[in-house]
Coordinates of C-alpha atoms and ligand atoms in Angstrom, one line a residue:
X22 CA -26.3 -2.0 14.4
X23 CA -27.9 -1.4 11.0
X24 CA -28.2 -4.5 8.9
X25 CA -27.8 -4.4 5.1
X26 CA -26.7 -0.7 5.2
X27 CA -26.1 0.8 1.8
X28 CA -22.7 2.0 0.9
X29 CA -22.9 5.7 1.5
X30 CA -21.1 7.6 -1.3
X31 CA -19.5 10.9 -0.9
X32 CA -21.0 12.6 -3.9
X33 CA -20.5 16.1 -2.7
X34 CA -17.0 16.5 -4.2
X35 CA -16.7 19.6 -6.2
X36 CA -15.2 20.2 -9.7
X37 CA -11.8 21.2 -8.1
X38 CA -11.4 17.8 -6.7
X39 CA -12.3 16.1 -10.0
X40 CA -9.6 18.0 -11.7
X41 CA -7.2 16.7 -9.1
X42 CA -8.3 13.2 -9.8
X43 CA -7.7 13.7 -13.5
X44 CA -4.2 14.9 -12.7
X45 CA -3.4 11.8 -10.7
X46 CA -4.6 9.5 -13.4
X47 CA -3.3 11.1 -16.6
X48 CA 0.0 9.5 -17.5
X49 CA 0.9 6.0 -18.0
X50 CA 3.0 4.2 -20.5
X51 CA 1.9 1.9 -23.3
X52 CA 4.6 0.4 -25.4
X53 CA 7.0 3.2 -24.6
X54 CA 4.6 6.0 -25.6
X55 CA 3.1 8.1 -22.8
X56 CA -0.6 8.0 -23.4
X57 CA -2.7 10.8 -21.9
X58 CA -5.9 9.5 -20.6
X59 CA -8.7 11.8 -19.7
X60 CA -10.4 10.9 -16.5
X61 CA -13.8 10.0 -17.9
X62 CA -16.9 10.7 -15.8
X63 CA -17.3 7.1 -14.9
X64 CA -13.7 6.4 -13.9
X65 CA -13.4 9.7 -11.9
X66 CA -16.6 9.1 -10.2
X67 CA -15.6 5.6 -9.2
X68 CA -12.2 6.9 -7.9
X69 CA -14.1 9.4 -5.8
X70 CA -16.3 6.8 -4.3
X71 CA -19.1 8.7 -6.0
X72 CA -20.4 5.8 -8.0
X73 CA -23.6 6.0 -6.0
X74 CA -23.1 2.3 -5.3
X75 CA -26.3 0.4 -4.7
X76 CA -26.8 -1.4 -1.4
X77 CA -24.7 -4.5 -2.0
X78 CA -24.3 -5.3 1.7
X79 CA -20.5 -5.6 1.3
X80 CA -17.5 -4.0 2.8
X81 CA -14.6 -4.5 0.4
X82 CA -11.1 -4.2 1.8
X83 CA -8.2 -3.9 -0.7
X84 CA -4.9 -5.3 0.5
X85 CA -1.6 -4.0 -1.0
X86 CA 1.1 -6.2 0.3
X87 CA 4.6 -7.5 -0.7
X88 CA 3.8 -11.1 -1.7
X89 CA 6.8 -11.9 -4.0
X90 CA 10.5 -11.1 -4.0
X91 CA 12.9 -10.8 -1.0
X92 CA 10.2 -9.5 1.3
X93 CA 7.4 -11.9 0.5
X94 CA 7.4 -13.2 4.1
X95 CA 6.3 -9.8 5.3
X96 CA 3.2 -9.8 3.1
X97 CA 2.4 -13.3 4.1
X98 CA 2.5 -12.3 7.8
X99 CA 0.2 -9.3 7.4
X100 CA -2.2 -11.4 5.5
X101 CA -2.0 -14.1 8.1
X102 CA -2.9 -11.5 10.8
X103 CA -5.9 -10.3 8.7
X104 CA -7.1 -13.8 8.2
X105 CA -6.8 -14.7 11.8
X106 CA -8.8 -11.6 12.8
X107 CA -11.6 -12.7 10.5
X108 CA -11.4 -16.3 11.7
X109 CA -11.9 -15.1 15.3
X110 CA -14.4 -12.3 14.6
X111 CA -16.3 -13.6 11.6
X112 CA -16.7 -11.9 8.2
X113 CA -19.6 -9.7 9.1
X114 CA -19.6 -6.2 10.7
X115 CA -22.5 -3.8 11.1
X116 CA -24.5 -6.1 8.9
X117 CA -22.0 -6.0 6.0
X118 CA -20.1 -9.0 4.6
X119 CA -16.4 -8.3 4.7
X120 CA -14.5 -9.3 1.6
X121 CA -10.8 -8.8 1.0
X122 CA -9.1 -8.4 -2.4
X123 CA -5.3 -8.9 -2.2
X124 CA -2.7 -7.5 -4.6
X125 CA 1.1 -7.9 -4.6
X126 CA 3.2 -4.7 -4.7
X127 CA 6.5 -6.7 -4.7
X128 CA 8.3 -4.9 -2.0
X129 CA 10.2 -1.6 -1.8
X130 CA 11.2 0.3 -5.0
X131 CA 7.8 -0.2 -6.6
X132 CA 5.9 2.9 -5.7
X133 CA 4.4 3.2 -9.2
X134 CA 3.0 -0.3 -8.9
X135 CA 1.7 0.3 -5.4
X136 CA -0.2 3.4 -6.7
X137 CA -1.6 1.6 -9.7
X138 CA -2.8 -1.4 -7.6
X139 CA -4.4 1.0 -5.1
X140 CA -6.2 2.8 -8.0
X141 CA -7.4 -0.5 -9.5
X142 CA -8.6 -1.7 -6.2
X143 CA -10.7 1.5 -5.7
X144 CA -11.9 1.8 -9.3
X145 CA -12.4 -1.8 -10.5
X146 CA -12.9 -3.7 -7.3
X147 CA -14.8 -0.9 -5.5
X148 CA -12.6 -1.2 -2.4
X149 CA -14.1 0.9 0.4
X150 CA -10.7 1.1 2.0
X151 CA -7.2 -0.2 1.8
X152 CA -5.0 -2.0 4.3
X153 CA -1.4 -2.0 3.0
X154 CA 2.1 -0.7 2.4
X155 CA 4.9 -2.5 4.1
X156 CA 7.4 0.1 2.7
X157 CA 7.4 3.8 3.0
X158 CA 8.0 4.6 -0.7
X159 CA 4.9 2.6 -1.6
X160 CA 2.7 4.4 0.9
X161 CA 4.2 7.7 -0.2
X162 CA 3.3 6.9 -3.8
X163 CA -0.3 6.2 -3.0
X164 CA -0.9 9.2 -0.7
X165 CA -2.2 11.7 -3.2
X166 CA -4.4 9.2 -4.9
X167 CA -6.1 8.2 -1.6
X168 CA -6.7 11.8 -0.8
X169 CA -8.3 12.5 -4.1
X170 CA -10.4 9.3 -3.9
X171 CA -11.3 10.0 -0.3
X172 CA -10.5 6.5 0.6
X173 CA -8.9 5.5 4.0
X174 CA -5.8 3.4 4.0
X175 CA -4.7 1.7 7.2
X176 CA -0.9 1.5 7.0
X177 CA 0.1 -2.0 7.9
X178 CA 3.8 -1.3 8.5
X179 CA 5.5 1.7 6.7
X180 CA 7.1 3.5 9.5
X181 CA 8.5 6.9 8.4
X182 CA 7.0 9.5 10.7
X183 CA 5.9 12.0 8.1
X184 CA 3.7 9.5 6.2
X185 CA 0.5 10.3 8.1
X186 CA 1.0 13.9 7.2
X187 CA 1.0 13.0 3.5
X188 CA -2.7 12.1 3.4
X189 CA -5.5 12.8 5.9
X190 CA -6.8 9.4 4.8
X191 CA -3.8 7.5 6.3
X192 CA -4.2 5.9 9.7
X193 CA -1.3 3.9 11.0
X194 CA -1.6 0.5 12.7
X195 CA 2.1 -0.1 13.0
X196 CA 4.8 2.1 14.6
X197 CA 7.2 4.9 13.7
X198 CA 11.0 4.5 13.5
X199 CA 11.3 7.5 15.8
X200 CA 9.3 5.7 18.5
X201 CA 11.8 2.9 18.5
X202 CA 15.1 4.8 17.8
X203 CA 14.5 7.5 20.3
X204 CA 13.7 4.9 23.0
X205 CA 17.0 3.1 22.2
X206 CA 19.1 6.3 22.1
X207 CA 17.9 7.3 25.6
X208 CA 18.4 3.8 27.0
X209 CA 21.9 3.7 25.6
X210 CA 23.0 7.0 27.1
X211 CA 21.5 6.0 30.5
X212 CA 23.2 2.6 30.5
X213 CA 26.9 3.5 30.1
X214 CA 27.1 3.8 26.3
X215 CA 29.2 6.9 25.6
X216 CA 29.9 6.6 21.8
X217 CA 28.0 5.0 19.0
X218 CA 28.3 4.3 15.3
X219 CA 25.1 4.3 13.2
X220 CA 24.4 2.0 10.2
X221 CA 21.0 2.5 8.6
X222 CA 19.2 1.6 5.3
X223 CA 19.5 4.6 3.0
X224 CA 15.9 5.7 2.6
X225 CA 13.4 7.7 4.6
X226 CA 12.8 5.2 7.5
X227 CA 16.6 4.9 7.9
X228 CA 17.0 8.6 8.1
X229 CA 14.3 8.8 10.7
X230 CA 16.0 6.1 12.7
X231 CA 19.4 7.8 12.6
X232 CA 18.0 11.3 13.4
X233 CA 16.0 10.1 16.4
X234 CA 18.6 7.8 17.8
X235 CA 21.2 10.6 17.6
X236 CA 18.7 13.2 19.1
X237 CA 18.0 11.3 22.3
X238 CA 21.4 9.7 22.7
X239 CA 23.3 13.0 22.4
X240 CA 20.7 14.9 24.5
X241 CA 21.5 12.5 27.3
X242 CA 25.3 12.9 26.9
X243 CA 26.3 10.3 24.3
X244 CA 28.1 11.0 21.1
X245 CA 27.6 9.6 17.6
X246 CA 31.2 9.1 16.2
X247 CA 30.3 8.0 12.7
X248 CA 27.6 6.7 10.4
X249 CA 27.0 4.7 7.2
X250 CA 23.9 4.4 4.9
X251 CA 23.5 1.1 3.2
X252 CA 21.4 0.2 0.1
X253 CA 17.9 -0.9 1.2
X254 CA 18.3 -4.5 0.0
X255 CA 22.1 -4.7 0.9
X256 CA 23.2 -8.3 1.6
X257 CA 26.9 -7.7 2.2
X258 CA 27.4 -5.8 5.4
X259 CA 31.1 -6.8 6.0
X260 CA 32.7 -3.6 4.7
X261 CA 30.3 -1.4 6.6
X262 CA 30.9 -3.3 9.9
X263 CA 34.6 -3.2 9.3
X264 CA 34.5 0.6 9.1
X265 CA 32.3 0.8 12.2
X266 CA 34.7 -1.4 14.2
X267 CA 37.6 0.8 13.1
X268 CA 35.9 3.7 14.8
X269 CA 36.0 1.8 18.1
X270 CA 32.6 2.9 19.4
X271 CA 31.0 1.6 22.6
X272 CA 28.0 0.5 20.5
X273 CA 26.6 0.1 17.0
X274 CA 23.0 1.2 16.3
X275 CA 21.4 -0.2 13.2
X276 CA 18.1 -0.3 11.2
X277 CA 17.4 -2.3 8.1
X278 CA 14.0 -3.4 6.7
X279 CA 13.7 -7.0 7.9
X280 CA 13.5 -10.4 6.1
X281 CA 16.6 -11.8 4.4
X282 CA 18.3 -8.4 4.6
X283 CA 18.2 -8.3 8.4
X284 CA 19.3 -12.0 8.6
X285 CA 22.3 -11.1 6.4
X286 CA 23.1 -8.1 8.6
X287 CA 23.0 -10.1 11.8
X288 CA 25.0 -12.9 10.4
X289 CA 27.7 -10.4 9.2
X290 CA 27.9 -9.0 12.7
X291 CA 28.7 -12.5 14.0
X292 CA 31.2 -13.2 11.3
X293 CA 33.1 -9.9 11.9
X294 CA 33.1 -10.5 15.7
X295 CA 31.4 -7.2 16.5
X296 CA 30.2 -8.1 20.0
X297 CA 33.3 -10.2 20.7
X298 CA 35.3 -7.0 20.1
X299 CA 33.4 -5.5 23.0
X300 CA 31.0 -3.4 20.9
X301 CA 27.4 -3.5 22.0
X302 CA 24.9 -4.1 19.2
X303 CA 21.6 -2.2 19.4
X304 CA 18.9 -2.5 16.7
X305 CA 15.3 -1.4 16.0
X306 CA 13.3 -4.5 16.9
X307 CA 12.1 -5.3 13.3
X308 CA 15.7 -6.3 12.6
X309 CA 15.5 -9.2 15.1
X310 CA 11.8 -10.0 14.6
X311 CA 10.9 -13.2 16.5
X312 CA 10.3 -15.3 13.4
X313 CA 13.8 -14.5 12.1
X314 CA 15.6 -15.6 15.2
X315 CA 16.0 -19.3 14.2
X316 CA 17.9 -18.1 11.0
X317 CA 20.1 -15.8 13.1
X318 CA 21.0 -18.2 15.9
X319 CA 23.6 -16.9 18.5
X320 CA 24.2 -13.7 16.5
X321 CA 21.3 -12.3 18.6
X322 CA 23.1 -13.1 21.9
X323 CA 23.1 -9.9 24.0
X324 CA 21.6 -7.7 21.2
X325 CA 19.5 -4.8 22.6
X326 CA 16.4 -3.9 20.7
X327 CA 13.2 -1.9 21.0
X328 CA 9.8 -3.0 19.6
X329 CA 6.1 -2.9 20.3
X330 CA 5.7 -6.7 20.4
X331 CA 7.3 -9.9 21.1
X332 CA 5.7 -13.3 21.0
X333 CA 6.0 -14.1 24.8
X334 CA 4.3 -10.9 26.0
X335 CA 2.3 -11.7 29.0
X336 CA -1.2 -10.4 28.5
X337 CA -4.6 -12.2 27.9
X338 CA -5.1 -10.8 24.4
X339 CA -1.6 -12.1 23.4
X340 CA -2.3 -15.5 25.0
X341 CA -5.4 -15.9 22.9
X342 CA -3.7 -14.5 19.8
X343 CA -0.8 -16.9 19.9
X344 CA -3.0 -19.9 20.7
X345 CA -5.4 -19.1 17.8
X346 CA -2.4 -18.3 15.5
X347 CA -0.9 -21.8 16.2
X348 CA -4.3 -23.5 15.7
X349 CA -4.5 -21.9 12.3
X350 CA -0.9 -21.9 11.0
X351 CA 0.8 -24.8 12.9
X352 CA 1.9 -25.6 16.4
X353 CA 5.4 -24.3 15.8
X354 CA 4.4 -21.1 14.0
X355 CA 5.9 -17.9 15.4
X356 CA 3.8 -14.9 14.9
X357 CA 6.0 -12.0 13.7
X358 CA 5.2 -8.5 14.9
X359 CA 3.9 -8.0 11.4
X360 CA 1.1 -10.6 12.0
X361 CA 0.0 -8.4 14.9
X362 CA 0.0 -5.3 12.7
X363 CA -2.2 -7.1 10.1
X364 CA -4.5 -8.3 12.9
X365 CA -4.8 -4.8 14.4
X366 CA -5.3 -3.1 11.1
X367 CA -8.4 -5.3 10.5
X368 CA -9.5 -4.7 14.0
X369 CA -9.4 -1.0 13.4
X370 CA -11.5 -1.4 10.2
X371 CA -14.1 -3.5 12.1
X372 CA -14.3 -1.1 15.0
X373 CA -14.6 1.9 12.7
X374 CA -17.4 0.4 10.7
X375 CA -19.2 -0.6 13.9
X376 CA -18.9 3.0 15.0
X377 CA -20.3 4.4 11.8
X378 CA -23.1 1.8 11.8
X379 CA -22.1 0.5 8.4
X380 CA -21.7 4.0 6.8
X381 CA -18.6 3.6 4.5
X382 CA -18.0 7.2 3.7
X383 CA -14.2 7.6 3.7
X384 CA -13.9 10.7 5.8
X385 CA -16.4 9.3 8.3
X386 CA -14.3 6.1 8.7
X387 CA -11.1 8.1 9.3
X388 CA -13.0 10.1 11.9
X389 CA -14.2 6.9 13.5
X390 CA -10.7 5.5 13.7
X391 CA -9.4 8.5 15.6
X392 CA -9.3 7.8 19.3
X393 CA -10.0 4.0 19.0
X394 CA -8.3 2.0 21.7
X395 CA -7.6 -1.7 21.0
X396 CA -6.8 -4.4 23.5
X397 CA -4.1 -5.7 21.2
X398 CA -1.7 -8.6 21.6
X399 CA 1.0 -5.9 21.8
X400 CA -0.7 -4.3 24.8
X401 CA -3.2 -1.4 24.9
X402 CA -3.0 0.6 21.7
X403 CA -4.5 4.1 20.9
X404 CA -5.0 5.8 17.6
X405 CA -3.8 9.3 18.4
X406 CA -6.8 11.5 17.3
X407 CA -4.4 14.4 16.5
X408 CA -1.9 12.5 14.3
X409 CA -3.6 9.1 13.3
X410 CA -0.4 7.4 14.6
X411 CA -0.3 4.6 17.2
X412 CA 0.4 5.4 20.9
X413 CA 1.7 2.2 22.4
X414 CA 4.2 0.5 24.8
X415 CA 7.7 0.1 23.6
X416 CA 9.6 -2.9 25.0
X417 CA 13.3 -2.9 25.5
X418 CA 14.7 -6.4 25.0
X419 CA 17.9 -8.3 25.1
X420 CA 18.7 -11.4 22.9
X421 CA 19.2 -14.5 25.0
X422 CA 18.3 -18.1 25.5
X423 CA 15.0 -19.2 26.9
X424 CA 13.5 -22.7 26.9
X425 CA 16.4 -23.8 24.7
X426 CA 15.8 -21.2 21.9
X427 CA 17.1 -17.8 21.1
X428 CA 14.6 -15.1 22.1
X429 CA 14.1 -11.4 22.6
X430 CA 13.7 -11.1 26.4
X431 CA 12.0 -7.9 27.5
X432 CA 13.5 -6.2 30.6
X433 CA 11.9 -2.8 30.4
X434 CA 8.6 -1.3 29.2
X435 CA 8.3 2.4 28.2
X436 CA 4.5 2.9 28.4
X437 CA 2.3 4.8 26.0
X438 CA 5.0 6.1 23.6
X439 CA 3.7 8.7 21.0
X440 CA 5.5 9.4 17.8
X441 CA 8.1 11.8 19.1
X442 CA 8.6 13.5 15.7
X443 CA 5.2 15.2 15.8
Ligands
PHB289 C1 9.4 1.2 5.8 O1 9.7 1.2 4.6 O2 8.8 2.1 6.3 C2 9.8 0.0 6.6 C3 10.0 -1.2 6.1 C4 10.4 -2.3 6.8 C5 10.6 -2.2 8.2 C6 10.4 -0.9 8.8 C7 10.0 0.2 8.0 O3 11.0 -3.2 9.0

């Protein structure tokens, strides 16, 4: 390992790429007027990582997370995972001191803010790379900027399949909706479900979930008999569930983006008596994230879900992870799958920087991340060198009681699932 390695800048970018940077930075509003700002040599060079940074012995990781609003718990969980990784592994890698700079992108619907924060982290804070983006629209908004700046971003959650194709600098530490939805569609058709009604949040991940549930479900003989798209932050699911029940399907399949929204969805299924009416409920596992279960109570009884993590997974990495998490955040703390994604995102950064011997060139770091295998709390994880997505186990679970509490109890493991959409 090289100690005190200098930050290696990519100064070989040609004029074409500088023009691209200027394009990404030109317009922003000041008091209602659109001001056209020319990318000055200094700003453009900083954005390109071409600031010929002196050896400062630092690795700066910019974090773009939702830390306020309805999804603030998600940002907190990713950050907890990042902090836990650093507590266990220290704040030095390849001789560099690792510093994090965190910014709040306030949740979905703030793509412009996410892009601006990403830009500021790169230009002002000299971030070498980003970990961030809980929501697809925010990652999407930052993609072109990352490409121009040649800075890697490890996607901490955003799960629409196409994202990793939007920038060669994206590497995903989370999952894709097609990984979960295709697993559930196949499981349903093979387990006596003949008809299903689909309720998904009306944006790209919801469309991915619907498409891939339907694809595997119908390929194996099932039939989707109706569907509804709900606003991303919907809190009143009663009317949607009513319509689903009127279609009298064997099952309802649903995706919505976690937090209070998913708690509202699950409570509404209970109030409407969905499962009491003999309709099976199947959801992507983020809807019934372990840390949300206390708020959902018996609404999770019998609910089938697919996810790449649950807190009681029986492997040595998870045993250490849960123990250390509770030592840091309290004996009753339940690490959400989102904590694991933050933890693994930081692990990817450390492993990549180890591999490059402290060379922080963006393209080199992305190359180093390709093919990394982590012994993660979720089980073995591989960054697919071809797609920069995660290949991982998907666990099929059923909601039930264990040790006096509501849990997701895994009863099947689908090993080494790739993103089926690529
Ligand atoms: C996304 O926007 O990609 C997203 C957000 C929350 C989830 C899953 C996917 O739980």
